[in-house]
Structure formats: structure tokens, C-alpha cells
Amino acid sequence: MAHKPRIIDRRVVAQSRIFRVEALDLEFANGARTQYERLVGGSGGAVLIVPMLDAETVLLIREYAAGSERYELGLPKGRIERGEEILAAANREIMEEIGHGSRRLECLTALSLAPGYMSHRTHIVLARELYPKRLPGDEPEEIEVVPWSLNAIDDLIEREDFSEARSLAALYLTRDRLLRPPPQ
């Protein structure tokens, strides 16, 4: 398993304004040949931000999710624009979506949803020391901001309108980071 398969051919088989499907013809080290398909993400990836209003309160958003055809609670998120740094993208997104900027941003990790089918990665960013600052966003309607106690993650999981795995993982990562003693 040490050698990755060789890509024999790569081509776009479908494309829309948002999605691009790519077919990969592969040859594995044992000689087996096959074709995989994957969704190809934008070059910069995306950010998902955990904005902490104070030591215990995270600011969630409620917005329409076309995939589930309902309003969902989750964390602010958005794509990283070409040439934009991860932390700058995170700060811009929270200014657009929750009306706050952050003086203290920290990358926690990068996650993938389905690495077998998608090349997309989401950078999880912890945002602290918030201050009021609104930038115009690209959302079709105003996003509702919902303060939530980080200590009540279990109650959040019980809600039908909270189902995004990235948001759940980011909240647990944040809780663990904030509980860890500072380095000596």
C-alpha cells in the first residue's frame, strides 16, 4: 500500500456553476486498472469558523440549506477566495455572516467529508476576542445568529435542525482546545 495508483487519464465529465465532476483512470501497483469519479473542490478550499462570544458562548447561524431543503443551525462558513489566506477568509466570513470580526484567530485543523469522492477540504478556525464589524455578504436573506453554550453540545445534537458533521466536529475540537491547559 506504499505506492499510490498512477493516474492514466483525468477528465471533467460534468460541470455546473458550483460542482465539477472528474473521472480518473487509475492503474494500481498490482496492475489493476479502474476508473474513479470525484467532486473537485475549488483551489482554496473553505473555512468553517467557531466564533466565541465569550469563554462559553459560541455564535451559531441559522440559514437555508438547499441540500436538506430546510433551515439548519450550524457554524459560519464559506469558500476561500483565490489568493486569500485562511485566517483572512475566516475573518471576512464572520464579518459577513454574524456581523463580528475577530482579533484572535487560530487554525485548529482541516477536515474532509468524503475523501473517497471529494477533494474538498474545510479549514476549522477558532475565532476569539470578537468585535462588532459587518461586511456585506452574498446571502439572499439576513442570517439569524443564535448564541449557544459550548457546554450544551449534547442538547444541540438532539435538535432536528442541527445535522452538519463539520459543525459538530468543530464544536468538539473547540471545546477540547479550550479545556486544555495553556502551554507552560
Short mmCIF file of C-alpha atoms in Angstrom, two decimals:
data_model
loop_
_atom_site.label_atom_id
_atom_site.label_comp_id
_atom_site.label_asym_id
_atom_site.label_seq_id
_atom_site.Cartn_x
_atom_site.Cartn_y
_atom_site.Cartn_z
CA MET A 1 0.00 0.00 0.00
CA ALA A 2 3.03 2.30 -0.06
CA HIS A 3 2.61 3.30 -3.72
CA LYS A 4 -0.29 5.44 -4.85
CA PRO A 5 -2.01 4.38 -8.08
CA ARG A 6 -0.79 6.02 -11.29
CA ILE A 7 -3.25 8.43 -12.92
CA ILE A 8 -3.50 7.40 -16.55
CA ASP A 9 -6.10 9.97 -17.56
CA ARG A 10 -8.14 12.69 -15.90
CA ARG A 11 -11.12 14.48 -17.46
CA VAL A 12 -14.13 16.56 -16.46
CA VAL A 13 -17.33 14.57 -17.09
CA ALA A 14 -19.83 17.11 -15.67
CA GLN A 15 -19.70 20.71 -14.55
CA SER A 16 -22.10 23.29 -13.13
CA ARG A 17 -21.67 26.72 -11.63
CA ILE A 18 -20.64 25.13 -8.32
CA PHE A 19 -19.67 21.50 -8.94
CA ARG A 20 -17.14 19.79 -11.18
CA VAL A 21 -17.09 16.00 -11.55
CA GLU A 22 -13.82 14.49 -12.68
CA ALA A 23 -13.16 10.93 -13.90
CA LEU A 24 -9.78 9.39 -13.09
CA ASP A 25 -8.44 6.36 -14.93
CA LEU A 26 -6.08 4.67 -12.48
CA GLU A 27 -3.56 1.86 -12.52
CA PHE A 28 -2.66 0.31 -9.17
CA ALA A 29 0.74 -1.15 -8.29
CA ASN A 30 -0.65 -4.69 -8.76
CA GLY A 31 -1.61 -3.84 -12.37
CA ALA A 32 -5.34 -3.49 -11.71
CA ARG A 33 -6.97 -0.69 -13.70
CA THR A 34 -10.18 1.08 -12.77
CA GLN A 35 -11.99 4.40 -13.01
CA TYR A 36 -12.93 6.62 -10.07
CA GLU A 37 -15.12 9.70 -10.09
CA ARG A 38 -14.82 12.57 -7.68
CA LEU A 39 -16.17 16.03 -6.96
CA VAL A 40 -13.34 18.52 -7.36
CA GLY A 41 -13.37 21.46 -4.97
CA GLY A 42 -12.16 24.98 -5.57
CA SER A 43 -8.44 25.58 -5.33
CA GLY A 44 -8.55 27.38 -1.98
CA GLY A 45 -10.93 25.16 -0.05
CA ALA A 46 -13.26 26.53 2.58
CA VAL A 47 -13.30 27.79 6.15
CA LEU A 48 -15.69 26.93 8.94
CA ILE A 49 -15.43 29.29 11.88
CA VAL A 50 -16.18 28.75 15.58
CA PRO A 51 -16.84 32.33 16.78
CA MET A 52 -16.66 32.51 20.59
CA LEU A 53 -18.57 35.47 22.02
CA ASP A 54 -17.08 34.68 25.44
CA ALA A 55 -15.40 31.69 27.10
CA GLU A 56 -18.59 29.59 26.91
CA THR A 57 -20.80 31.05 24.16
CA VAL A 58 -20.44 30.17 20.50
CA LEU A 59 -22.36 32.07 17.82
CA LEU A 60 -24.23 29.69 15.52
CA ILE A 61 -26.15 30.71 12.41
CA ARG A 62 -29.47 29.56 11.03
CA GLU A 63 -29.69 29.65 7.25
CA TYR A 64 -31.47 27.84 4.45
CA ALA A 65 -29.72 24.65 3.30
CA ALA A 66 -30.74 23.57 -0.21
CA GLY A 67 -29.42 20.02 0.34
CA SER A 68 -31.84 19.31 3.19
CA GLU A 69 -34.48 21.79 1.96
CA ARG A 70 -34.85 23.38 5.41
CA TYR A 71 -33.29 25.94 7.71
CA GLU A 72 -30.28 24.50 9.55
CA LEU A 73 -28.28 25.58 12.57
CA GLY A 74 -24.53 25.44 12.11
CA LEU A 75 -21.36 27.46 12.15
CA PRO A 76 -20.46 30.28 9.75
CA LYS A 77 -18.60 29.03 6.69
CA GLY A 78 -17.54 29.97 3.22
CA ARG A 79 -15.02 29.48 0.49
CA ILE A 80 -11.52 30.84 0.49
CA GLU A 81 -11.16 33.29 -2.39
CA ARG A 82 -8.25 32.99 -4.82
CA GLY A 83 -5.09 34.38 -3.18
CA GLU A 84 -6.78 34.79 0.22
CA GLU A 85 -5.14 33.46 3.39
CA ILE A 86 -7.13 31.05 5.58
CA LEU A 87 -7.40 33.37 8.59
CA ALA A 88 -8.32 36.37 6.42
CA ALA A 89 -11.09 34.30 4.79
CA ALA A 90 -12.36 33.23 8.22
CA ASN A 91 -12.45 36.82 9.49
CA ARG A 92 -14.19 38.04 6.32
CA GLU A 93 -16.82 35.29 6.55
CA ILE A 94 -17.77 36.06 10.16
CA MET A 95 -17.98 39.77 9.37
CA GLU A 96 -20.37 38.92 6.53
CA GLU A 97 -22.42 36.27 8.33
CA ILE A 98 -22.54 37.26 12.02
CA GLY A 99 -21.53 40.92 11.98
CA HIS A 100 -18.35 40.42 14.02
CA GLY A 101 -14.64 40.33 13.36
CA SER A 102 -12.03 38.56 15.48
CA ARG A 103 -8.76 39.80 16.95
CA ARG A 104 -7.62 36.25 17.74
CA LEU A 105 -7.92 33.58 15.05
CA GLU A 106 -6.43 30.09 15.29
CA CYS A 107 -6.49 27.22 12.79
CA LEU A 108 -7.50 24.02 14.57
CA THR A 109 -7.35 21.50 11.70
CA ALA A 110 -8.58 20.77 8.19
CA LEU A 111 -11.31 18.20 7.58
CA SER A 112 -12.61 16.35 4.56
CA LEU A 113 -16.14 14.97 4.32
CA ALA A 114 -15.78 12.03 1.98
CA PRO A 115 -12.17 11.75 0.78
CA GLY A 116 -13.06 8.83 -1.47
CA TYR A 117 -15.36 11.07 -3.52
CA MET A 118 -14.40 14.68 -2.85
CA SER A 119 -11.15 16.65 -2.97
CA HIS A 120 -12.66 19.48 -0.88
CA ARG A 121 -11.08 20.41 2.47
CA THR A 122 -12.55 22.65 5.14
CA HIS A 123 -10.23 24.55 7.49
CA ILE A 124 -11.65 24.81 11.03
CA VAL A 125 -10.83 28.19 12.60
CA LEU A 126 -11.39 29.23 16.21
CA ALA A 127 -12.27 32.95 16.48
CA ARG A 128 -11.99 34.75 19.82
CA GLU A 129 -11.93 38.36 21.00
CA LEU A 130 -14.86 39.31 18.77
CA TYR A 131 -15.75 42.91 17.95
CA PRO A 132 -18.72 44.31 16.01
CA LYS A 133 -17.98 44.68 12.28
CA ARG A 134 -20.38 43.99 9.42
CA LEU A 135 -19.39 43.42 5.80
CA PRO A 136 -21.89 42.89 3.00
CA GLY A 137 -22.26 39.20 2.16
CA ASP A 138 -23.62 37.21 -0.73
CA GLU A 139 -26.53 35.61 1.13
CA PRO A 140 -30.03 36.14 -0.32
CA GLU A 141 -31.50 36.91 3.12
CA GLU A 142 -30.23 38.04 6.51
CA ILE A 143 -28.73 35.19 8.51
CA GLU A 144 -30.08 34.61 12.02
CA VAL A 145 -27.35 34.49 14.70
CA VAL A 146 -28.03 32.08 17.58
CA PRO A 147 -25.85 32.20 20.73
CA TRP A 148 -25.31 28.70 22.17
CA SER A 149 -23.46 27.47 25.23
CA LEU A 150 -20.49 25.28 24.37
CA ASN A 151 -21.45 23.28 27.47
CA ALA A 152 -24.76 22.34 25.82
CA ILE A 153 -23.43 20.45 22.78
CA ASP A 154 -25.48 17.40 23.78
CA ASP A 155 -28.69 19.48 23.61
CA LEU A 156 -27.65 20.79 20.20
CA ILE A 157 -27.14 17.25 18.87
CA GLU A 158 -30.73 16.42 19.87
CA ARG A 159 -32.11 19.17 17.63
CA GLU A 160 -33.51 18.11 14.27
CA ASP A 161 -32.23 21.31 12.62
CA PHE A 162 -28.59 20.68 13.59
CA SER A 163 -27.13 17.94 11.40
CA GLU A 164 -23.91 19.16 9.80
CA ALA A 165 -20.99 16.89 10.71
CA ARG A 166 -18.35 19.61 10.18
CA SER A 167 -20.06 21.92 12.68
CA LEU A 168 -20.36 19.14 15.25
CA ALA A 169 -16.71 18.12 14.87
CA ALA A 170 -15.60 21.77 15.09
CA LEU A 171 -17.54 22.30 18.32
CA TYR A 172 -15.96 19.26 19.96
CA LEU A 173 -12.49 20.30 18.74
CA THR A 174 -13.07 23.78 20.16
CA ARG A 175 -14.34 22.51 23.50
CA ASP A 176 -11.28 20.27 23.83
CA ARG A 177 -8.90 23.10 22.83
CA LEU A 178 -10.42 25.49 25.36
CA LEU A 179 -10.29 22.92 28.16
CA ARG A 180 -6.60 22.14 27.53
CA PRO A 181 -4.27 23.95 29.91
CA PRO A 182 -2.15 26.66 28.26
CA PRO A 183 1.45 25.69 27.40
CA GLN A 184 3.98 26.49 30.11
#
